[in-house]
Amino acid sequence: MISSLFFLMALLLLLMALRHWFLLLRSSLVIDEHPWSCGPLVTFSRTKGEFNDNLLALLSNSPPGAVPFPTLASVTPPDDLIGPTQDDFGGDDVVGILQASIPPTNHIIKPLAVIFSTVISSKLATPPKAPVSPILVIRESALISTVNIHRPRLNTKAHLMLTTTEIVAHLICNHVEADPSLVVGKVDCKNAFNAIHMEPILDVIRDELPILLPFAELLLSMAPIYTVPSTITIELKAPLCTL
Amino acid sequence: MNASSAFFNLGQSRSIREASRLHPHVTIMLIADDTHVLGHPEEVIVAIKSIRTLYSRIGLTQLRYLPSTAGLEVGGTPVGHYDFVTESANKCVDKICYLH
């Protein structure tokens, strides 16, 4: 009996120590401000929506330092591009987007996006005459986006808890902002979780986590017996078994 | 078949390891079913083509076309042109403030 009590007390102390350690770790990860924040104190580019209306009202009573950011033209026709032309990219489509940091009175059109055909142009190996911000879109495969990133500055302290996802997002942001020659490409698979084959998953589990193999086979080997017809409206939070 | 996120990542792990071995100069980062490739344009493009080929062997053949916008979402975080980031943030605020 005494030993059980002693064990429970030790366990309680251990849990308290763990909680204290977790809080310390959490406080060490809080960031006071975005390290990459830049630009004016209050900026926006949206021209409609309730949030925009409220923001306009806020700005009308705001201190002089808070200025609305001008709305920028989104896409400029390829013919108006200054710098690389469509021919520089082997006839592939080129669209230009105004650089956000340039005042509207001094428009300098800078091509930011290049749409490639199915075959990647070898033009990339030889840089065009004028600098191009490498936001690239590869048709049917990926979007590559980078550089000249202007994040709205936060006028309050931003307390961010770093999660795994945020770490990746921050990592990508920091890299592409620090080195303009870098780009990030995103491969987005359609219906990925349903499309992936069962065998590659089981192969990995069989070789590296064999203890999970029966469980994985049980989960992956059978498709659901019942499917819900599209004519039935499913109430959220309702247990599936009632269907 | 509907694989959980963990099983999905196990299934794609060998494809990604192979891609990483073939393209050591790019950094490949995965968030669930999204694959991000960081590097110089010409290397990233070649790596993405390799990944597409490797993915096709495990059933991931249909890659969705991403429109020519000025940014992308990395784990839900908008990254890219100022307008894209601001618009995404405004939409998020609208959703939180007015739809709930």
CSV table of N, CA and C in Angstrom, one decimal, chain A residues 43-46 49-52 54 69 72-73 95 97-100 112-113 115-116 118-120 124 134-145 147-152 165-166 168-169 171-173 175-176 179 181-190 192-198 200-201 203-205 207-209 212 215-216 219-220, chain B residues 1-15 17 25 27 29-49 51-52 55-87 89-95 97-99:
chain,number,residue,atom,x,y,z
A,43,THR,N,-1.3,47.6,-44.5
A,43,THR,CA,-1.4,47.4,-46.0
A,43,THR,C,-2.6,46.5,-46.3
A,44,PHE,N,-3.2,46.7,-47.4
A,44,PHE,CA,-4.2,45.8,-47.9
A,44,PHE,C,-4.3,46.0,-49.4
A,45,SER,N,-4.9,45.1,-50.1
A,45,SER,CA,-5.1,45.2,-51.5
A,45,SER,C,-6.5,44.8,-51.9
A,46,ARG,N,-7.3,44.4,-51.0
A,46,ARG,CA,-8.6,44.0,-51.3
A,46,ARG,C,-9.5,45.1,-51.5
A,49,GLY,N,-15.7,43.3,-50.1
A,49,GLY,CA,-15.9,42.4,-48.9
A,49,GLY,C,-16.1,43.2,-47.6
A,50,GLU,N,-16.7,42.6,-46.7
A,50,GLU,CA,-17.0,43.3,-45.4
A,50,GLU,C,-15.8,43.6,-44.7
A,51,PHE,N,-14.8,42.8,-44.8
A,51,PHE,CA,-13.5,43.1,-44.0
A,51,PHE,C,-12.9,44.3,-44.6
A,52,ASN,N,-13.0,44.4,-45.9
A,52,ASN,CA,-12.4,45.6,-46.6
A,52,ASN,C,-13.1,46.9,-46.2
A,54,ASN,N,-14.7,47.5,-43.4
A,54,ASN,CA,-14.3,47.8,-42.0
A,54,ASN,C,-12.9,48.4,-42.0
A,69,PHE,N,-2.6,50.3,-49.0
A,69,PHE,CA,-1.7,50.0,-50.1
A,69,PHE,C,-2.6,50.0,-51.4
A,72,LEU,N,-3.4,46.8,-57.0
A,72,LEU,CA,-2.5,46.6,-58.2
A,72,LEU,C,-3.2,45.8,-59.3
A,73,ALA,N,-2.9,46.1,-60.5
A,73,ALA,CA,-3.4,45.3,-61.6
A,73,ALA,C,-2.8,43.9,-61.4
A,95,VAL,N,3.1,35.5,-68.7
A,95,VAL,CA,2.3,36.6,-68.1
A,95,VAL,C,3.1,37.4,-67.1
A,97,ILE,N,3.2,40.2,-63.9
A,97,ILE,CA,2.4,40.7,-62.7
A,97,ILE,C,3.2,41.9,-62.1
A,98,LEU,N,2.5,42.9,-61.8
A,98,LEU,CA,3.1,44.1,-61.3
A,98,LEU,C,3.8,43.7,-59.9
A,99,GLN,N,4.9,44.3,-59.7
A,99,GLN,CA,5.6,44.1,-58.5
A,99,GLN,C,4.9,44.9,-57.4
A,100,ALA,N,4.7,44.3,-56.3
A,100,ALA,CA,3.8,45.0,-55.3
A,100,ALA,C,4.5,46.2,-54.7
A,112,LEU,N,6.5,37.7,-63.9
A,112,LEU,CA,6.7,36.9,-62.7
A,112,LEU,C,6.3,35.4,-63.0
A,113,ALA,N,5.6,35.2,-64.0
A,113,ALA,CA,5.1,33.9,-64.2
A,113,ALA,C,5.3,33.4,-65.6
A,115,ILE,N,4.4,30.1,-68.1
A,115,ILE,CA,3.7,28.9,-68.2
A,115,ILE,C,4.4,28.0,-69.3
A,116,PHE,N,4.8,26.9,-68.9
A,116,PHE,CA,5.5,26.0,-69.8
A,116,PHE,C,4.5,25.0,-70.4
A,118,THR,N,4.2,21.0,-72.0
A,118,THR,CA,4.5,19.8,-71.3
A,118,THR,C,5.9,19.5,-71.3
A,119,VAL,N,6.6,20.0,-72.3
A,119,VAL,CA,8.1,19.8,-72.3
A,119,VAL,C,8.7,21.0,-71.7
A,120,ILE,N,9.6,20.8,-70.8
A,120,ILE,CA,10.2,21.9,-70.1
A,120,ILE,C,11.2,22.6,-71.1
A,124,LEU,N,15.5,27.7,-69.8
A,124,LEU,CA,15.9,28.0,-68.4
A,124,LEU,C,17.4,27.9,-68.1
A,134,PRO,N,11.5,34.2,-60.6
A,134,PRO,CA,11.1,32.9,-61.0
A,134,PRO,C,9.8,32.3,-60.3
A,135,ILE,N,8.7,32.9,-60.7
A,135,ILE,CA,7.4,32.3,-60.3
A,135,ILE,C,7.0,31.5,-61.6
A,136,LEU,N,7.1,30.3,-61.5
A,136,LEU,CA,6.9,29.5,-62.7
A,136,LEU,C,5.7,28.5,-62.5
A,137,VAL,N,5.0,28.3,-63.5
A,137,VAL,CA,3.9,27.3,-63.5
A,137,VAL,C,4.2,26.3,-64.5
A,138,ILE,N,4.3,25.1,-64.1
A,138,ILE,CA,4.4,24.0,-65.1
A,138,ILE,C,3.1,23.3,-65.3
A,139,ARG,N,2.6,23.4,-66.5
A,139,ARG,CA,1.3,22.9,-66.7
A,139,ARG,C,1.2,21.4,-66.3
A,140,GLU,N,0.1,21.1,-65.6
A,140,GLU,CA,-0.3,19.8,-65.2
A,140,GLU,C,0.7,19.1,-64.3
A,141,SER,N,1.6,19.9,-63.7
A,141,SER,CA,2.5,19.2,-62.8
A,141,SER,C,2.7,20.0,-61.5
A,142,ALA,N,3.0,21.3,-61.6
A,142,ALA,CA,3.3,21.9,-60.3
A,142,ALA,C,3.3,23.4,-60.5
A,143,LEU,N,3.2,24.1,-59.4
A,143,LEU,CA,3.4,25.5,-59.3
A,143,LEU,C,4.6,25.9,-58.6
A,144,ILE,N,5.4,26.7,-59.1
A,144,ILE,CA,6.6,27.2,-58.5
A,144,ILE,C,6.5,28.6,-58.2
A,145,SER,N,6.7,29.0,-57.0
A,145,SER,CA,6.5,30.4,-56.6
A,145,SER,C,7.6,30.8,-55.7
A,147,VAL,N,10.1,34.5,-54.4
A,147,VAL,CA,10.8,35.8,-54.4
A,147,VAL,C,9.9,37.0,-54.5
A,148,ASN,N,10.4,38.2,-54.2
A,148,ASN,CA,9.7,39.4,-54.1
A,148,ASN,C,8.5,39.3,-53.2
A,149,ILE,N,8.6,38.6,-52.1
A,149,ILE,CA,7.5,38.4,-51.3
A,149,ILE,C,7.4,39.6,-50.3
A,150,HIS,N,6.2,40.1,-50.2
A,150,HIS,CA,6.0,41.2,-49.3
A,150,HIS,C,4.9,40.8,-48.4
A,151,ARG,N,5.2,40.6,-47.2
A,151,ARG,CA,4.2,40.2,-46.2
A,151,ARG,C,3.7,41.4,-45.5
A,152,PRO,N,2.4,41.4,-45.2
A,152,PRO,CA,1.8,42.5,-44.5
A,152,PRO,C,2.4,42.5,-43.1
A,165,THR,N,3.9,21.9,-39.6
A,165,THR,CA,3.5,22.5,-40.8
A,165,THR,C,4.1,23.9,-40.9
A,166,GLU,N,4.0,24.6,-39.8
A,166,GLU,CA,4.5,26.0,-39.8
A,166,GLU,C,6.0,26.0,-40.0
A,168,VAL,N,7.8,24.1,-41.8
A,168,VAL,CA,8.0,23.9,-43.3
A,168,VAL,C,7.7,25.2,-44.0
A,169,ALA,N,6.5,25.8,-43.6
A,169,ALA,CA,6.1,27.0,-44.3
A,169,ALA,C,7.2,28.1,-44.1
A,171,LEU,N,10.3,27.8,-43.2
A,171,LEU,CA,11.5,27.4,-43.8
A,171,LEU,C,11.5,27.8,-45.3
A,172,ILE,N,10.4,27.5,-46.0
A,172,ILE,CA,10.3,27.8,-47.4
A,172,ILE,C,10.3,29.4,-47.6
A,173,CYS,N,9.5,30.0,-46.8
A,173,CYS,CA,9.5,31.5,-46.8
A,173,CYS,C,10.9,32.1,-46.7
A,175,HIS,N,13.8,30.8,-47.0
A,175,HIS,CA,14.8,30.5,-48.0
A,175,HIS,C,14.6,31.3,-49.3
A,176,VAL,N,13.3,31.3,-49.7
A,176,VAL,CA,13.1,32.0,-51.0
A,176,VAL,C,13.2,33.5,-50.8
A,179,ASP,N,17.2,34.1,-50.7
A,179,ASP,CA,18.0,33.9,-51.9
A,179,ASP,C,17.0,33.9,-53.1
A,181,SER,N,17.3,33.5,-56.0
A,181,SER,CA,17.5,32.5,-57.1
A,181,SER,C,16.8,31.2,-56.8
A,182,LEU,N,16.2,31.1,-55.6
A,182,LEU,CA,15.6,29.8,-55.3
A,182,LEU,C,14.1,29.9,-55.6
A,183,VAL,N,13.5,28.8,-55.9
A,183,VAL,CA,12.1,28.6,-56.1
A,183,VAL,C,11.6,27.4,-55.3
A,184,VAL,N,10.3,27.4,-55.1
A,184,VAL,CA,9.7,26.2,-54.5
A,184,VAL,C,8.6,25.7,-55.4
A,185,GLY,N,8.7,24.4,-55.7
A,185,GLY,CA,7.7,23.8,-56.5
A,185,GLY,C,6.8,22.9,-55.7
A,186,LYS,N,5.5,23.0,-56.0
A,186,LYS,CA,4.5,22.2,-55.2
A,186,LYS,C,3.9,21.1,-56.2
A,187,VAL,N,4.0,19.9,-55.8
A,187,VAL,CA,3.4,18.8,-56.5
A,187,VAL,C,2.1,18.5,-55.8
A,188,ASP,N,1.0,18.7,-56.4
A,188,ASP,CA,-0.3,18.5,-55.8
A,188,ASP,C,-1.0,17.3,-56.5
A,189,CYS,N,-1.1,16.2,-55.8
A,189,CYS,CA,-1.7,15.0,-56.4
A,189,CYS,C,-3.2,15.1,-56.2
A,190,LYS,N,-3.9,14.7,-57.2
A,190,LYS,CA,-5.4,14.7,-57.2
A,190,LYS,C,-5.8,13.4,-56.5
A,192,ALA,N,-5.2,12.1,-53.7
A,192,ALA,CA,-4.0,11.3,-53.4
A,192,ALA,C,-4.2,10.1,-52.4
A,193,PHE,N,-5.0,10.4,-51.4
A,193,PHE,CA,-5.2,9.4,-50.4
A,193,PHE,C,-6.0,8.2,-50.9
A,194,ASN,N,-6.8,8.5,-51.8
A,194,ASN,CA,-7.6,7.4,-52.4
A,194,ASN,C,-6.9,6.7,-53.6
A,195,ALA,N,-6.0,7.5,-54.2
A,195,ALA,CA,-5.4,6.9,-55.5
A,195,ALA,C,-4.1,6.1,-55.2
A,196,ILE,N,-3.5,6.3,-54.1
A,196,ILE,CA,-2.2,5.6,-53.9
A,196,ILE,C,-2.5,4.1,-53.8
A,197,HIS,N,-1.6,3.3,-54.3
A,197,HIS,CA,-1.7,1.9,-54.3
A,197,HIS,C,-1.5,1.3,-52.9
A,198,MET,N,-2.0,0.2,-52.7
A,198,MET,CA,-1.9,-0.5,-51.3
A,198,MET,C,-0.5,-1.1,-51.2
A,200,PRO,N,2.7,-0.5,-52.3
A,200,PRO,CA,3.9,0.2,-51.8
A,200,PRO,C,3.8,0.5,-50.3
A,201,ILE,N,2.6,0.7,-49.8
A,201,ILE,CA,2.5,1.0,-48.3
A,201,ILE,C,2.8,-0.3,-47.6
A,203,ASP,N,4.6,-2.8,-48.6
A,203,ASP,CA,6.0,-3.2,-48.8
A,203,ASP,C,6.9,-2.5,-47.8
A,204,VAL,N,6.6,-1.2,-47.6
A,204,VAL,CA,7.4,-0.5,-46.6
A,204,VAL,C,7.2,-1.0,-45.2
A,205,ILE,N,5.9,-1.3,-44.9
A,205,ILE,CA,5.6,-1.8,-43.5
A,205,ILE,C,6.2,-3.2,-43.3
A,207,ASP,N,8.9,-4.4,-44.7
A,207,ASP,CA,10.3,-4.3,-44.5
A,207,ASP,C,10.8,-3.6,-43.3
A,208,GLU,N,10.0,-2.5,-42.9
A,208,GLU,CA,10.6,-1.7,-41.9
A,208,GLU,C,9.8,-1.7,-40.6
A,209,LEU,N,8.5,-2.0,-40.7
A,209,LEU,CA,7.6,-2.0,-39.5
A,209,LEU,C,6.8,-3.3,-39.5
A,212,LEU,N,3.5,-4.0,-37.6
A,212,LEU,CA,2.2,-3.3,-37.9
A,212,LEU,C,1.6,-3.9,-39.1
A,215,PHE,N,-2.1,-5.2,-38.8
A,215,PHE,CA,-3.0,-4.1,-38.7
A,215,PHE,C,-3.2,-3.3,-40.0
A,216,ALA,N,-2.1,-3.1,-40.7
A,216,ALA,CA,-2.1,-2.4,-41.9
A,216,ALA,C,-2.9,-3.2,-43.0
A,219,LEU,N,-6.6,-2.9,-42.3
A,219,LEU,CA,-7.1,-1.5,-42.6
A,219,LEU,C,-7.2,-1.3,-44.1
A,220,LEU,N,-6.2,-1.8,-44.8
A,220,LEU,CA,-6.1,-1.4,-46.2
A,220,LEU,C,-6.7,-2.4,-47.2
B,1,MET,N,-9.4,2.3,-52.1
B,1,MET,CA,-8.7,2.3,-50.8
B,1,MET,C,-8.5,3.7,-50.3
B,2,ASN,N,-8.7,3.9,-49.1
B,2,ASN,CA,-8.4,5.2,-48.5
B,2,ASN,C,-7.4,5.1,-47.4
B,3,ALA,N,-6.2,5.6,-47.7
B,3,ALA,CA,-5.1,5.4,-46.8
B,3,ALA,C,-5.1,6.6,-45.8
B,4,SER,N,-4.7,6.3,-44.6
B,4,SER,CA,-4.6,7.4,-43.6
B,4,SER,C,-3.3,8.2,-44.0
B,5,SER,N,-3.1,9.3,-43.3
B,5,SER,CA,-2.0,10.1,-43.7
B,5,SER,C,-0.7,9.4,-43.4
B,6,ALA,N,-0.6,8.7,-42.3
B,6,ALA,CA,0.6,8.0,-41.9
B,6,ALA,C,0.9,6.9,-43.0
B,7,PHE,N,-0.1,6.2,-43.3
B,7,PHE,CA,0.1,5.1,-44.3
B,7,PHE,C,0.5,5.7,-45.7
B,8,PHE,N,-0.2,6.8,-46.0
B,8,PHE,CA,0.1,7.4,-47.3
B,8,PHE,C,1.6,7.8,-47.3
B,9,ASN,N,2.0,8.4,-46.3
B,9,ASN,CA,3.4,8.9,-46.3
B,9,ASN,C,4.4,7.7,-46.3
B,10,LEU,N,4.0,6.6,-45.7
B,10,LEU,CA,4.8,5.4,-45.8
B,10,LEU,C,4.9,4.9,-47.2
B,11,GLY,N,3.7,5.0,-47.9
B,11,GLY,CA,3.7,4.5,-49.3
B,11,GLY,C,4.5,5.3,-50.2
B,12,GLN,N,4.6,6.6,-49.9
B,12,GLN,CA,5.3,7.5,-50.8
B,12,GLN,C,6.8,7.7,-50.4
B,13,SER,N,7.1,7.1,-49.3
B,13,SER,CA,8.5,7.4,-48.7
B,13,SER,C,9.6,6.9,-49.7
B,14,ARG,N,9.4,5.7,-50.3
B,14,ARG,CA,10.5,5.2,-51.1
B,14,ARG,C,10.6,6.0,-52.4
B,15,SER,N,9.5,6.5,-52.9
B,15,SER,CA,9.5,7.4,-54.1
B,15,SER,C,10.3,8.6,-53.8
B,17,ARG,N,12.4,9.1,-51.3
B,17,ARG,CA,13.9,8.8,-51.0
B,17,ARG,C,14.6,8.7,-52.3
B,25,HIS,N,20.6,18.2,-55.0
B,25,HIS,CA,20.7,19.6,-54.8
B,25,HIS,C,19.4,20.4,-54.5
B,27,THR,N,15.8,20.5,-52.0
B,27,THR,CA,15.3,20.0,-50.8
B,27,THR,C,13.8,19.6,-51.0
B,29,MET,N,10.3,18.6,-49.3
B,29,MET,CA,9.6,18.7,-48.0
B,29,MET,C,8.1,18.2,-48.2
B,30,LEU,N,7.6,17.4,-47.3
B,30,LEU,CA,6.3,16.8,-47.5
B,30,LEU,C,5.4,17.3,-46.4
B,31,ILE,N,4.2,17.7,-46.7
B,31,ILE,CA,3.1,17.9,-45.7
B,31,ILE,C,2.0,17.1,-46.2
B,32,ALA,N,1.7,16.0,-45.6
B,32,ALA,CA,0.6,15.1,-46.0
B,32,ALA,C,0.8,14.7,-47.4
B,33,ASP,N,-0.2,15.1,-48.3
B,33,ASP,CA,-0.1,14.7,-49.7
B,33,ASP,C,0.6,15.8,-50.5
B,34,ASP,N,1.0,16.9,-50.0
B,34,ASP,CA,1.6,17.9,-50.7
B,34,ASP,C,3.1,17.7,-50.7
B,35,THR,N,3.7,17.8,-51.8
B,35,THR,CA,5.2,17.7,-52.0
B,35,THR,C,5.8,19.0,-52.4
B,36,HIS,N,6.7,19.5,-51.6
B,36,HIS,CA,7.3,20.8,-52.0
B,36,HIS,C,8.8,20.5,-52.3
B,37,VAL,N,9.2,21.2,-53.4
B,37,VAL,CA,10.6,21.0,-53.8
B,37,VAL,C,11.3,22.4,-53.8
B,38,LEU,N,12.3,22.5,-53.1
B,38,LEU,CA,13.0,23.8,-52.9
B,38,LEU,C,14.4,23.8,-53.6
B,39,GLY,N,14.7,24.7,-54.4
B,39,GLY,CA,16.0,24.7,-55.1
B,39,GLY,C,16.0,25.7,-56.2
B,40,HIS,N,17.0,25.6,-57.1
B,40,HIS,CA,17.1,26.5,-58.2
B,40,HIS,C,16.1,26.0,-59.3
B,41,PRO,N,15.6,26.9,-60.1
B,41,PRO,CA,14.5,26.5,-61.0
B,41,PRO,C,14.8,25.3,-61.9
B,42,GLU,N,15.9,25.3,-62.5
B,42,GLU,CA,16.2,24.1,-63.4
B,42,GLU,C,16.2,22.8,-62.7
B,43,GLU,N,16.8,22.9,-61.5
B,43,GLU,CA,16.9,21.6,-60.7
B,43,GLU,C,15.5,21.2,-60.2
B,44,VAL,N,14.8,22.2,-59.7
B,44,VAL,CA,13.4,21.9,-59.2
B,44,VAL,C,12.5,21.3,-60.3
B,45,ILE,N,12.6,21.8,-61.5
B,45,ILE,CA,11.8,21.3,-62.5
B,45,ILE,C,12.1,19.9,-62.9
B,46,VAL,N,13.4,19.6,-63.0
B,46,VAL,CA,13.8,18.2,-63.3
B,46,VAL,C,13.4,17.3,-62.1
B,47,ALA,N,13.6,17.8,-60.9
B,47,ALA,CA,13.2,16.9,-59.7
B,47,ALA,C,11.7,16.7,-59.7
B,48,ILE,N,10.9,17.7,-60.1
B,48,ILE,CA,9.4,17.5,-60.1
B,48,ILE,C,9.1,16.5,-61.2
B,49,LYS,N,9.7,16.5,-62.3
B,49,LYS,CA,9.4,15.5,-63.3
B,49,LYS,C,9.8,14.1,-62.8
B,51,ILE,N,9.8,13.1,-59.7
B,51,ILE,CA,8.8,12.8,-58.7
B,51,ILE,C,7.5,12.3,-59.3
B,52,ARG,N,7.1,13.0,-60.4
B,52,ARG,CA,5.9,12.7,-61.1
B,52,ARG,C,6.0,11.3,-61.6
B,55,TYR,N,6.0,8.9,-58.7
B,55,TYR,CA,4.6,8.8,-58.1
B,55,TYR,C,3.7,7.9,-59.0
B,56,SER,N,3.9,8.0,-60.3
B,56,SER,CA,3.0,7.3,-61.1
B,56,SER,C,3.1,5.8,-60.9
B,57,ARG,N,4.2,5.3,-60.4
B,57,ARG,CA,4.4,3.9,-60.1
B,57,ARG,C,3.6,3.4,-58.9
B,58,ILE,N,3.2,4.4,-58.0
B,58,ILE,CA,2.4,4.0,-56.9
B,58,ILE,C,1.0,4.5,-56.9
B,59,GLY,N,0.6,4.8,-58.1
B,59,GLY,CA,-0.8,5.1,-58.3
B,59,GLY,C,-1.1,6.6,-58.4
B,60,LEU,N,-0.2,7.5,-58.1
B,60,LEU,CA,-0.4,8.9,-58.1
B,60,LEU,C,-0.1,9.5,-59.5
B,61,THR,N,-1.0,9.2,-60.4
B,61,THR,CA,-0.7,9.6,-61.7
B,61,THR,C,-1.4,10.9,-62.1
B,62,GLN,N,-2.5,11.3,-61.5
B,62,GLN,CA,-3.2,12.5,-61.9
B,62,GLN,C,-2.8,13.6,-61.1
B,63,LEU,N,-2.0,14.5,-61.6
B,63,LEU,CA,-1.6,15.7,-60.9
B,63,LEU,C,-2.5,16.8,-61.3
B,64,ARG,N,-3.0,17.5,-60.3
B,64,ARG,CA,-3.9,18.5,-60.6
B,64,ARG,C,-3.2,19.8,-61.2
B,65,TYR,N,-3.9,20.4,-62.1
B,65,TYR,CA,-3.3,21.6,-62.7
B,65,TYR,C,-3.5,22.8,-61.7
B,66,LEU,N,-2.4,23.4,-61.4
B,66,LEU,CA,-2.5,24.6,-60.5
B,66,LEU,C,-2.5,25.9,-61.3
B,67,PRO,N,-3.5,26.7,-61.1
B,67,PRO,CA,-3.6,27.9,-62.0
B,67,PRO,C,-2.4,28.9,-61.8
B,68,SER,N,-2.3,29.7,-62.7
B,68,SER,CA,-1.1,30.7,-62.7
B,68,SER,C,-1.4,31.8,-61.8
B,69,THR,N,-1.4,31.6,-60.5
B,69,THR,CA,-1.5,32.6,-59.5
B,69,THR,C,-0.1,33.0,-59.0
B,70,ALA,N,-0.1,34.0,-58.2
B,70,ALA,CA,1.2,34.5,-57.8
B,70,ALA,C,1.7,33.9,-56.4
B,71,GLY,N,1.2,32.7,-56.2
B,71,GLY,CA,1.7,32.1,-54.9
B,71,GLY,C,1.1,30.8,-54.8
B,72,LEU,N,1.4,30.2,-53.7
B,72,LEU,CA,0.9,28.9,-53.3
B,72,LEU,C,0.7,28.8,-51.8
B,73,GLU,N,0.0,27.8,-51.4
B,73,GLU,CA,-0.2,27.5,-50.0
B,73,GLU,C,0.6,26.4,-49.5
B,74,VAL,N,1.4,26.7,-48.5
B,74,VAL,CA,2.3,25.7,-47.9
B,74,VAL,C,1.7,25.3,-46.6
B,75,GLY,N,1.0,24.2,-46.6
B,75,GLY,CA,0.4,23.8,-45.3
B,75,GLY,C,-0.7,24.8,-44.9
B,76,GLY,N,-1.3,25.4,-45.8
B,76,GLY,CA,-2.4,26.4,-45.5
B,76,GLY,C,-1.8,27.8,-45.4
B,77,THR,N,-0.5,28.0,-45.4
B,77,THR,CA,0.1,29.3,-45.2
B,77,THR,C,0.3,29.9,-46.6
B,78,PRO,N,-0.2,31.0,-46.9
B,78,PRO,CA,0.0,31.6,-48.3
B,78,PRO,C,1.5,32.1,-48.4
B,79,VAL,N,2.1,31.7,-49.5
B,79,VAL,CA,3.5,32.1,-49.7
B,79,VAL,C,3.5,32.6,-51.2
B,80,GLY,N,4.1,33.8,-51.3
B,80,GLY,CA,4.3,34.3,-52.7
B,80,GLY,C,4.1,35.8,-52.8
B,81,HIS,N,3.4,36.2,-53.8
B,81,HIS,CA,3.3,37.6,-54.1
B,81,HIS,C,2.5,38.3,-53.0
B,82,TYR,N,2.8,39.6,-52.8
B,82,TYR,CA,2.1,40.3,-51.7
B,82,TYR,C,0.6,40.2,-51.8
B,83,ASP,N,0.1,40.4,-53.1
B,83,ASP,CA,-1.4,40.4,-53.3
B,83,ASP,C,-1.9,39.1,-52.9
B,84,PHE,N,-1.3,38.0,-53.3
B,84,PHE,CA,-1.7,36.7,-53.0
B,84,PHE,C,-1.8,36.5,-51.5
B,85,VAL,N,-0.7,36.9,-50.8
B,85,VAL,CA,-0.7,36.6,-49.3
B,85,VAL,C,-1.8,37.5,-48.6
B,86,THR,N,-1.9,38.7,-49.1
B,86,THR,CA,-2.9,39.6,-48.4
B,86,THR,C,-4.3,39.1,-48.7
B,87,GLU,N,-4.6,38.7,-49.9
B,87,GLU,CA,-5.9,38.3,-50.2
B,87,GLU,C,-6.3,37.0,-49.4
B,89,ALA,N,-5.0,36.2,-46.6
B,89,ALA,CA,-5.3,36.5,-45.2
B,89,ALA,C,-6.6,37.2,-45.0
B,90,ASN,N,-7.0,38.0,-45.9
B,90,ASN,CA,-8.3,38.7,-45.8
B,90,ASN,C,-9.5,37.7,-45.9
B,91,LYS,N,-9.3,36.7,-46.8
B,91,LYS,CA,-10.4,35.7,-46.9
B,91,LYS,C,-10.5,34.9,-45.6
B,92,CYS,N,-9.3,34.6,-45.0
B,92,CYS,CA,-9.3,33.9,-43.7
B,92,CYS,C,-10.0,34.7,-42.6
B,93,VAL,N,-9.7,36.0,-42.6
B,93,VAL,CA,-10.3,36.9,-41.6
B,93,VAL,C,-11.8,37.0,-41.8
B,94,ASP,N,-12.2,37.2,-43.0
B,94,ASP,CA,-13.6,37.2,-43.3
B,94,ASP,C,-14.4,36.0,-42.9
B,95,LYS,N,-13.7,34.9,-43.1
B,95,LYS,CA,-14.4,33.6,-42.7
B,95,LYS,C,-14.5,33.5,-41.2
B,97,CYS,N,-14.5,36.1,-39.0
B,97,CYS,CA,-15.3,37.1,-38.4
B,97,CYS,C,-16.8,37.1,-38.8
B,98,TYR,N,-17.1,36.7,-40.0
B,98,TYR,CA,-18.4,36.9,-40.5
B,98,TYR,C,-19.2,35.6,-40.8
B,99,LEU,N,-18.5,34.5,-40.8
B,99,LEU,CA,-19.2,33.2,-41.1
B,99,LEU,C,-19.4,32.4,-39.9
